[in-house]
Amino acid sequence: MTEDPHSPHGAHAPSHAAPDPNAAEGSIFDGLLGGDTSQWAFGTDFEDPLAGVDTTVPDGVDAHDLAVYCLMLADDALVASQRLSEWCSRAPDLEEDIALANVALDLLGQARLLLARAAAADASVVPVLPEGSPVPPEDALAFFREAGDFRNVRLAEVPNGDFAHTVVRLLLLSCARLAVMERLAGSRDRVLAAVAAKAVKELAYHRDFAGRWFLTLAQGTEESRRRLLTALDQLWPLHDELFGSHAVERAVADAGVGGDPAEVAPEADVVLEQVLAMSGVERPDRQALAGVSGRTGRDGLHTEALGLMLAEMQVVARAHPSGRW
Amino acid sequence: MTASEVDPALEAGFEAGFEAGFEATIARNDRIEPRDWMPEGYRRTLVRQVAQHAHSEIIGMQPEGSWIGRAPSLRRKATLLAKVQDEAGHGLYLYSSCETLGVSREQLTEMLVEGRQKYSSIFNYPTLSYADVGTIGWLVDGAAICNQVPLCRTSYGPYGRAMIRICKEESFHQRQGYELLMTMMRGTDEQRAMVQESVDRFWWPSLMMFGPPDAESPNTQQSMAWGIKRNTNDELRQRFVDMTVPQAKALGVTLPDPDLRWNEDRHAHDFGTPDWDEFMAVVKGNGPCNAQRIAHRRKAHDDGAWVREAATAFAARTTQAALEGTSR
C-alpha cells in the first residue's frame, strides 16, 4: 500500500488520478471508430499450425503407424478437452471455471498440433470432403470422422459427473499422459518432440491442479471425501486401459518415435501412489473394464457416450462441409 | 473513547467536512478510493451498478458458452472457450471491486440467483446459430464497449481500473466476433443467410442495451453528478449506431430498420425506435431466457457448494496444522 503516513486523517490523497473526461475518447474507442474497417478482417485465413515445420517422416517408421499414433494422442486430448469445456459456466467457483477452461485450452492446443501431424504424416487418415472444401485437415479429422475412427482411451470420453469425478479423471489422465510426453520429448520425430516438450509443461500443471484438489476433497469434509471415493471407484476400471500398449504404440516406440505406455506405467504410478498416500486414500480393488473381443478405445471401440458427444461436437461442421469458419 | 461518548455536534461537523472533501474530489475528476468517506447513496448506487455489471459477465457466459461444444472448427472452439473464460475473469475483477464497497461475492451471487439484482437483459435472448457467436461479439460486445469505455473514467477508483482492463479485452472480443462474421460471409450462401438472420435478431436488443430513453431513465442524473456515469443512454446509443452502420456495410449485411439513414444536418444517423414494451417485458423477467439463465447459475452455485465447503474446511485444517507446527 502507498498510504502516506503524513497525510492528515481523512484527507484524500489520490494515488491514481482519473483521466480527463473532456479529453477525446480513449484509445480503445479510437480503434473502434476508425473508418478503416478493412483492418478488422485480419487473420481471417486459417493458418496451418505446422507451417514452416519439417514434417518429413523419420526413417524406419511406417508413416501410417505414425499417423495413427498421433491420432491416439490427439484424440485423448480432444475428447478430454471437450468434456472439460462442458464445465464452462458450471464450475463450483469462478476460479475453477477459469482453471478448467485453461486445462481444456491446453489439451485442445495439443490436439490441434497432433491432428495436423497425423494428416501430414499420412493424408489417407483424413476424411475426404467435397471438392473445393476449405476445411483444413485438423478439422476434417475432428469433425468428419465416425466414433469408430476415434482412437482415444475410454476414460477420456465417459460423461462428466460431479467435480470429484472430473478431478479424478484429470489426475489419472494427466499422470499417464505426462509420463508418455516426457518420453516423447526425445522422439526422433521432431514434430512430436516439439509438441511433447510444450505439453510436458502444461500437463505438469494439470496434474498439479488435479492432485491438489484430490487432496483437498479427500481431507475436506465427509461429503467431499465420500464423493471423491465414489468417483475413484467408478473410474478405476478404466485406468488400466491407459497403460495397455496397442500394436501401433509398440511399433512406433520400437522405431524410437513413440512412447510405449506400458513402459512408462511405473513412472506414472509412483506419482499417483504419492497422491493417494498423502490423501489417505486406498487404491481401489476394481477389475479393469473389459473390451469387446479384446478391443478397446485405442482400437476404435468406445462407450455409448462417445457417439453422443460427437453428435454435439460435429453437428455444425457436418451441416456445412464446404463452410468457411 | 467509545462511540457513545462522541459529541453529536462534533460528529456532524466531521460528516460535513468529509462530504465537502468528497464533493471536491468529484469536482476535480479525481478518484474516490475504498477507504475514502463517501455518501451512502453513492456507495449503494455503485454496488448496484458494479454488481449488475459483474452479474452480466457471469450470466453472459451462458449464451455463447452453449456453442463451445458445437464450434465448427478447432480454432473457433479455442477462441470461443478463451473468450468465455475472459468473461469469468471480468466477473472476478468486478466482484472484487464490489467487495471493496463492503459486499461479498457470496452475498452478490445470492442476490443474483434470488432475482434481487439484475444483469444486462441482452443475455435473456437465445443464441440460435453459430453466427450468433460472431454477432454477439460484434454488436453486443460493441454496445457494451460504448457503455464501458466512459466508465474507465468513472469516479470510483477500483471500478475504473477494472474497466480499463475489461475494455481492452472486450475490444479484442469484438474484433474476433466481427472477424468470424467476415469469414462466414466469404463462405457459402447458407452461411451468409445465417449471418443476416442473426444480425436481424440481435440488432434491436443491442440498441436496448443502452437502457431506456433519457427522459425515462430515473438514475441517470444523480449518477452523472457523482461521476459514476459519464454519458446519457441516448448519447451512447447514437454513438453505437454511427459506429456500426459503416461496419455493417463493410460486412455486407443490412440492419433491420427502415428508418435508418444519414442525417446531414445532425451529422449523425437517424434511426427507428426500439420496442420498449419488449424491453420492459424482458427487464421484468419475461424475456425468452430469464428463467433459464438464472436456473443455470443457481444450479452451478448449488452444485458447487460442497466443493467450496470442502476447500474452506481443508484450508482451516491446514492453517490449524501450521499453527500447531510453529507453536512447538
PDB file of N, CA, C and O in Angstrom, chain A residues 91-98, chain B residues 51 54-55 58 88-113 117 297 301 308:
ATOM      1  N   ALA A  91     -18.829 -24.434 -13.106  1.00  0.00           N
ATOM      2  CA  ALA A  91     -17.856 -24.890 -12.105  1.00  0.00           C
ATOM      3  C   ALA A  91     -18.254 -24.414 -10.701  1.00  0.00           C
ATOM      4  O   ALA A  91     -19.058 -23.493 -10.561  1.00  0.00           O
ATOM      5  N   PRO A  92     -17.661 -25.036  -9.672  1.00  0.00           N
ATOM      6  CA  PRO A  92     -18.022 -24.688  -8.293  1.00  0.00           C
ATOM      7  C   PRO A  92     -17.746 -23.231  -7.936  1.00  0.00           C
ATOM      8  O   PRO A  92     -18.405 -22.661  -7.079  1.00  0.00           O
ATOM      9  N   ASP A  93     -16.755 -22.619  -8.560  1.00  0.00           N
ATOM     10  CA  ASP A  93     -16.481 -21.208  -8.315  1.00  0.00           C
ATOM     11  C   ASP A  93     -15.792 -20.631  -9.550  1.00  0.00           C
ATOM     12  O   ASP A  93     -15.349 -21.372 -10.427  1.00  0.00           O
ATOM     13  N   LEU A  94     -15.717 -19.310  -9.616  1.00  0.00           N
ATOM     14  CA  LEU A  94     -15.162 -18.690 -10.823  1.00  0.00           C
ATOM     15  C   LEU A  94     -13.723 -19.115 -11.053  1.00  0.00           C
ATOM     16  O   LEU A  94     -13.296 -19.320 -12.198  1.00  0.00           O
ATOM     17  N   GLU A  95     -12.950 -19.251  -9.977  1.00  0.00           N
ATOM     18  CA  GLU A  95     -11.541 -19.634 -10.126  1.00  0.00           C
ATOM     19  C   GLU A  95     -11.416 -21.009 -10.794  1.00  0.00           C
ATOM     20  O   GLU A  95     -10.540 -21.217 -11.635  1.00  0.00           O
ATOM     21  N   GLU A  96     -12.307 -21.939 -10.423  1.00  0.00           N
ATOM     22  CA  GLU A  96     -12.247 -23.283 -11.018  1.00  0.00           C
ATOM     23  C   GLU A  96     -12.765 -23.258 -12.452  1.00  0.00           C
ATOM     24  O   GLU A  96     -12.296 -24.009 -13.293  1.00  0.00           O
ATOM     25  N   ASP A  97     -13.733 -22.390 -12.707  1.00  0.00           N
ATOM     26  CA  ASP A  97     -14.237 -22.261 -14.073  1.00  0.00           C
ATOM     27  C   ASP A  97     -13.075 -21.854 -14.991  1.00  0.00           C
ATOM     28  O   ASP A  97     -12.871 -22.424 -16.076  1.00  0.00           O
ATOM     29  N   ILE A  98     -12.306 -20.893 -14.524  1.00  0.00           N
ATOM     30  CA  ILE A  98     -11.179 -20.391 -15.312  1.00  0.00           C
ATOM     31  C   ILE A  98     -10.091 -21.465 -15.427  1.00  0.00           C
ATOM     32  O   ILE A  98      -9.540 -21.696 -16.510  1.00  0.00           O
TER      33      ILE A  98
ATOM     34  N   ALA B  51     -22.268  -4.531  -9.319  1.00  0.00           N
ATOM     35  CA  ALA B  51     -22.788  -5.898  -9.192  1.00  0.00           C
ATOM     36  C   ALA B  51     -23.540  -6.288 -10.454  1.00  0.00           C
ATOM     37  O   ALA B  51     -23.360  -7.391 -10.980  1.00  0.00           O
ATOM     38  N   ALA B  54     -21.008  -7.108 -12.977  1.00  0.00           N
ATOM     39  CA  ALA B  54     -20.362  -8.403 -12.705  1.00  0.00           C
ATOM     40  C   ALA B  54     -21.296  -9.547 -13.073  1.00  0.00           C
ATOM     41  O   ALA B  54     -20.898 -10.509 -13.747  1.00  0.00           O
ATOM     42  N   HIS B  55     -22.559  -9.435 -12.658  1.00  0.00           N
ATOM     43  CA  HIS B  55     -23.532 -10.484 -12.971  1.00  0.00           C
ATOM     44  C   HIS B  55     -23.688 -10.643 -14.481  1.00  0.00           C
ATOM     45  O   HIS B  55     -23.848 -11.755 -14.980  1.00  0.00           O
ATOM     46  N   ILE B  58     -21.034 -12.819 -15.835  1.00  0.00           N
ATOM     47  CA  ILE B  58     -21.186 -14.228 -15.455  1.00  0.00           C
ATOM     48  C   ILE B  58     -22.364 -14.878 -16.185  1.00  0.00           C
ATOM     49  O   ILE B  58     -22.251 -15.970 -16.735  1.00  0.00           O
ATOM     50  N   ALA B  88     -15.480 -14.850 -17.392  1.00  0.00           N
ATOM     51  CA  ALA B  88     -15.383 -15.274 -15.989  1.00  0.00           C
ATOM     52  C   ALA B  88     -14.359 -14.395 -15.271  1.00  0.00           C
ATOM     53  O   ALA B  88     -14.568 -13.972 -14.132  1.00  0.00           O
ATOM     54  N   GLY B  89     -13.254 -14.087 -15.961  1.00  0.00           N
ATOM     55  CA  GLY B  89     -12.223 -13.229 -15.376  1.00  0.00           C
ATOM     56  C   GLY B  89     -12.756 -11.826 -15.117  1.00  0.00           C
ATOM     57  O   GLY B  89     -12.490 -11.241 -14.069  1.00  0.00           O
ATOM     58  N   HIS B  90     -13.535 -11.301 -16.055  1.00  0.00           N
ATOM     59  CA  HIS B  90     -14.120  -9.964 -15.857  1.00  0.00           C
ATOM     60  C   HIS B  90     -15.054  -9.982 -14.650  1.00  0.00           C
ATOM     61  O   HIS B  90     -15.074  -9.045 -13.848  1.00  0.00           O
ATOM     62  N   GLY B  91     -15.827 -11.057 -14.548  1.00  0.00           N
ATOM     63  CA  GLY B  91     -16.717 -11.189 -13.394  1.00  0.00           C
ATOM     64  C   GLY B  91     -15.910 -11.148 -12.106  1.00  0.00           C
ATOM     65  O   GLY B  91     -16.286 -10.469 -11.138  1.00  0.00           O
ATOM     66  N   LEU B  92     -14.780 -11.842 -12.110  1.00  0.00           N
ATOM     67  CA  LEU B  92     -13.918 -11.858 -10.925  1.00  0.00           C
ATOM     68  C   LEU B  92     -13.427 -10.470 -10.549  1.00  0.00           C
ATOM     69  O   LEU B  92     -13.494 -10.063  -9.390  1.00  0.00           O
ATOM     70  N   TYR B  93     -12.911  -9.696 -11.549  1.00  0.00           N
ATOM     71  CA  TYR B  93     -12.411  -8.352 -11.208  1.00  0.00           C
ATOM     72  C   TYR B  93     -13.537  -7.510 -10.635  1.00  0.00           C
ATOM     73  O   TYR B  93     -13.342  -6.738  -9.708  1.00  0.00           O
ATOM     74  N   LEU B  94     -14.714  -7.630 -11.275  1.00  0.00           N
ATOM     75  CA  LEU B  94     -15.807  -6.743 -10.879  1.00  0.00           C
ATOM     76  C   LEU B  94     -16.356  -7.121  -9.509  1.00  0.00           C
ATOM     77  O   LEU B  94     -16.686  -6.240  -8.716  1.00  0.00           O
ATOM     78  N   TYR B  95     -16.454  -8.409  -9.232  1.00  0.00           N
ATOM     79  CA  TYR B  95     -16.876  -8.807  -7.882  1.00  0.00           C
ATOM     80  C   TYR B  95     -15.841  -8.308  -6.862  1.00  0.00           C
ATOM     81  O   TYR B  95     -16.199  -7.886  -5.762  1.00  0.00           O
ATOM     82  N   SER B  96     -14.571  -8.344  -7.239  1.00  0.00           N
ATOM     83  CA  SER B  96     -13.540  -7.850  -6.324  1.00  0.00           C
ATOM     84  C   SER B  96     -13.712  -6.347  -6.081  1.00  0.00           C
ATOM     85  O   SER B  96     -13.571  -5.874  -4.949  1.00  0.00           O
ATOM     86  N   SER B  97     -14.001  -5.603  -7.155  1.00  0.00           N
ATOM     87  CA  SER B  97     -14.243  -4.160  -6.993  1.00  0.00           C
ATOM     88  C   SER B  97     -15.406  -3.940  -6.040  1.00  0.00           C
ATOM     89  O   SER B  97     -15.372  -3.065  -5.173  1.00  0.00           O
ATOM     90  N   CYS B  98     -16.437  -4.738  -6.240  1.00  0.00           N
ATOM     91  CA  CYS B  98     -17.636  -4.590  -5.424  1.00  0.00           C
ATOM     92  C   CYS B  98     -17.338  -4.934  -3.965  1.00  0.00           C
ATOM     93  O   CYS B  98     -17.913  -4.330  -3.061  1.00  0.00           O
ATOM     94  N   GLU B  99     -16.442  -5.892  -3.767  1.00  0.00           N
ATOM     95  CA  GLU B  99     -16.103  -6.281  -2.389  1.00  0.00           C
ATOM     96  C   GLU B  99     -15.436  -5.130  -1.636  1.00  0.00           C
ATOM     97  O   GLU B  99     -15.548  -5.038  -0.415  1.00  0.00           O
ATOM     98  N   THR B 100     -14.766  -4.215  -2.368  1.00  0.00           N
ATOM     99  CA  THR B 100     -14.159  -3.052  -1.704  1.00  0.00           C
ATOM    100  C   THR B 100     -15.225  -2.115  -1.147  1.00  0.00           C
ATOM    101  O   THR B 100     -14.925  -1.212  -0.384  1.00  0.00           O
ATOM    102  N   LEU B 101     -16.476  -2.322  -1.576  1.00  0.00           N
ATOM    103  CA  LEU B 101     -17.575  -1.498  -1.071  1.00  0.00           C
ATOM    104  C   LEU B 101     -18.311  -2.206   0.056  1.00  0.00           C
ATOM    105  O   LEU B 101     -19.372  -1.765   0.503  1.00  0.00           O
ATOM    106  N   GLY B 102     -17.760  -3.341   0.480  1.00  0.00           N
ATOM    107  CA  GLY B 102     -18.306  -3.994   1.668  1.00  0.00           C
ATOM    108  C   GLY B 102     -19.364  -5.052   1.424  1.00  0.00           C
ATOM    109  O   GLY B 102     -20.144  -5.361   2.315  1.00  0.00           O
ATOM    110  N   VAL B 103     -19.413  -5.603   0.200  1.00  0.00           N
ATOM    111  CA  VAL B 103     -20.363  -6.686  -0.074  1.00  0.00           C
ATOM    112  C   VAL B 103     -19.570  -7.878  -0.615  1.00  0.00           C
ATOM    113  O   VAL B 103     -18.726  -7.706  -1.481  1.00  0.00           O
ATOM    114  N   SER B 104     -19.811  -9.080  -0.097  1.00  0.00           N
ATOM    115  CA  SER B 104     -19.009 -10.224  -0.523  1.00  0.00           C
ATOM    116  C   SER B 104     -19.551 -10.835  -1.819  1.00  0.00           C
ATOM    117  O   SER B 104     -20.715 -10.652  -2.177  1.00  0.00           O
ATOM    118  N   ARG B 105     -18.687 -11.592  -2.488  1.00  0.00           N
ATOM    119  CA  ARG B 105     -19.080 -12.258  -3.729  1.00  0.00           C
ATOM    120  C   ARG B 105     -20.237 -13.217  -3.460  1.00  0.00           C
ATOM    121  O   ARG B 105     -21.159 -13.339  -4.260  1.00  0.00           O
ATOM    122  N   GLU B 106     -20.153 -13.907  -2.333  1.00  0.00           N
ATOM    123  CA  GLU B 106     -21.208 -14.851  -1.970  1.00  0.00           C
ATOM    124  C   GLU B 106     -22.560 -14.130  -1.833  1.00  0.00           C
ATOM    125  O   GLU B 106     -23.570 -14.586  -2.375  1.00  0.00           O
ATOM    126  N   GLN B 107     -22.538 -12.962  -1.158  1.00  0.00           N
ATOM    127  CA  GLN B 107     -23.789 -12.206  -0.994  1.00  0.00           C
ATOM    128  C   GLN B 107     -24.333 -11.756  -2.345  1.00  0.00           C
ATOM    129  O   GLN B 107     -25.534 -11.823  -2.598  1.00  0.00           O
ATOM    130  N   LEU B 108     -23.417 -11.306  -3.202  1.00  0.00           N
ATOM    131  CA  LEU B 108     -23.838 -10.813  -4.513  1.00  0.00           C
ATOM    132  C   LEU B 108     -24.429 -11.947  -5.340  1.00  0.00           C
ATOM    133  O   LEU B 108     -25.443 -11.771  -6.025  1.00  0.00           O
ATOM    134  N   THR B 109     -23.801 -13.116  -5.271  1.00  0.00           N
ATOM    135  CA  THR B 109     -24.311 -14.260  -6.026  1.00  0.00           C
ATOM    136  C   THR B 109     -25.694 -14.661  -5.521  1.00  0.00           C
ATOM    137  O   THR B 109     -26.590 -14.962  -6.316  1.00  0.00           O
ATOM    138  N   GLU B 110     -25.862 -14.615  -4.196  1.00  0.00           N
ATOM    139  CA  GLU B 110     -27.189 -14.918  -3.633  1.00  0.00           C
ATOM    140  C   GLU B 110     -28.232 -13.943  -4.184  1.00  0.00           C
ATOM    141  O   GLU B 110     -29.328 -14.339  -4.553  1.00  0.00           O
ATOM    142  N   MET B 111     -27.845 -12.650  -4.214  1.00  0.00           N
ATOM    143  CA  MET B 111     -28.803 -11.652  -4.699  1.00  0.00           C
ATOM    144  C   MET B 111     -29.139 -11.888  -6.174  1.00  0.00           C
ATOM    145  O   MET B 111     -30.275 -11.692  -6.587  1.00  0.00           O
ATOM    146  N   LEU B 112     -28.158 -12.343  -6.934  1.00  0.00           N
ATOM    147  CA  LEU B 112     -28.402 -12.630  -8.350  1.00  0.00           C
ATOM    148  C   LEU B 112     -29.390 -13.792  -8.494  1.00  0.00           C
ATOM    149  O   LEU B 112     -30.395 -13.667  -9.196  1.00  0.00           O
ATOM    150  N   VAL B 113     -29.089 -14.905  -7.834  1.00  0.00           N
ATOM    151  CA  VAL B 113     -29.938 -16.082  -8.062  1.00  0.00           C
ATOM    152  C   VAL B 113     -31.327 -15.921  -7.426  1.00  0.00           C
ATOM    153  O   VAL B 113     -32.267 -16.596  -7.820  1.00  0.00           O
ATOM    154  N   GLN B 117     -30.924  -8.713  -7.729  1.00  0.00           N
ATOM    155  CA  GLN B 117     -30.086  -7.816  -8.532  1.00  0.00           C
ATOM    156  C   GLN B 117     -30.198  -8.248  -9.985  1.00  0.00           C
ATOM    157  O   GLN B 117     -30.421  -9.419 -10.276  1.00  0.00           O
ATOM    158  N   ARG B 297     -27.458 -20.631 -13.440  1.00  0.00           N
ATOM    159  CA  ARG B 297     -26.496 -20.056 -12.493  1.00  0.00           C
ATOM    160  C   ARG B 297     -26.732 -20.610 -11.087  1.00  0.00           C
ATOM    161  O   ARG B 297     -25.798 -20.939 -10.364  1.00  0.00           O
ATOM    162  N   HIS B 301     -24.148 -22.855  -8.788  1.00  0.00           N
ATOM    163  CA  HIS B 301     -23.797 -22.380  -7.448  1.00  0.00           C
ATOM    164  C   HIS B 301     -24.147 -23.443  -6.397  1.00  0.00           C
ATOM    165  O   HIS B 301     -23.338 -23.761  -5.520  1.00  0.00           O
ATOM    166  N   ARG B 308     -16.914 -25.876  -2.374  1.00  0.00           N
ATOM    167  CA  ARG B 308     -16.444 -24.683  -1.659  1.00  0.00           C
ATOM    168  C   ARG B 308     -16.317 -24.970  -0.165  1.00  0.00           C
ATOM    169  O   ARG B 308     -15.367 -24.535   0.486  1.00  0.00           O
TER     170      ARG B 308
END
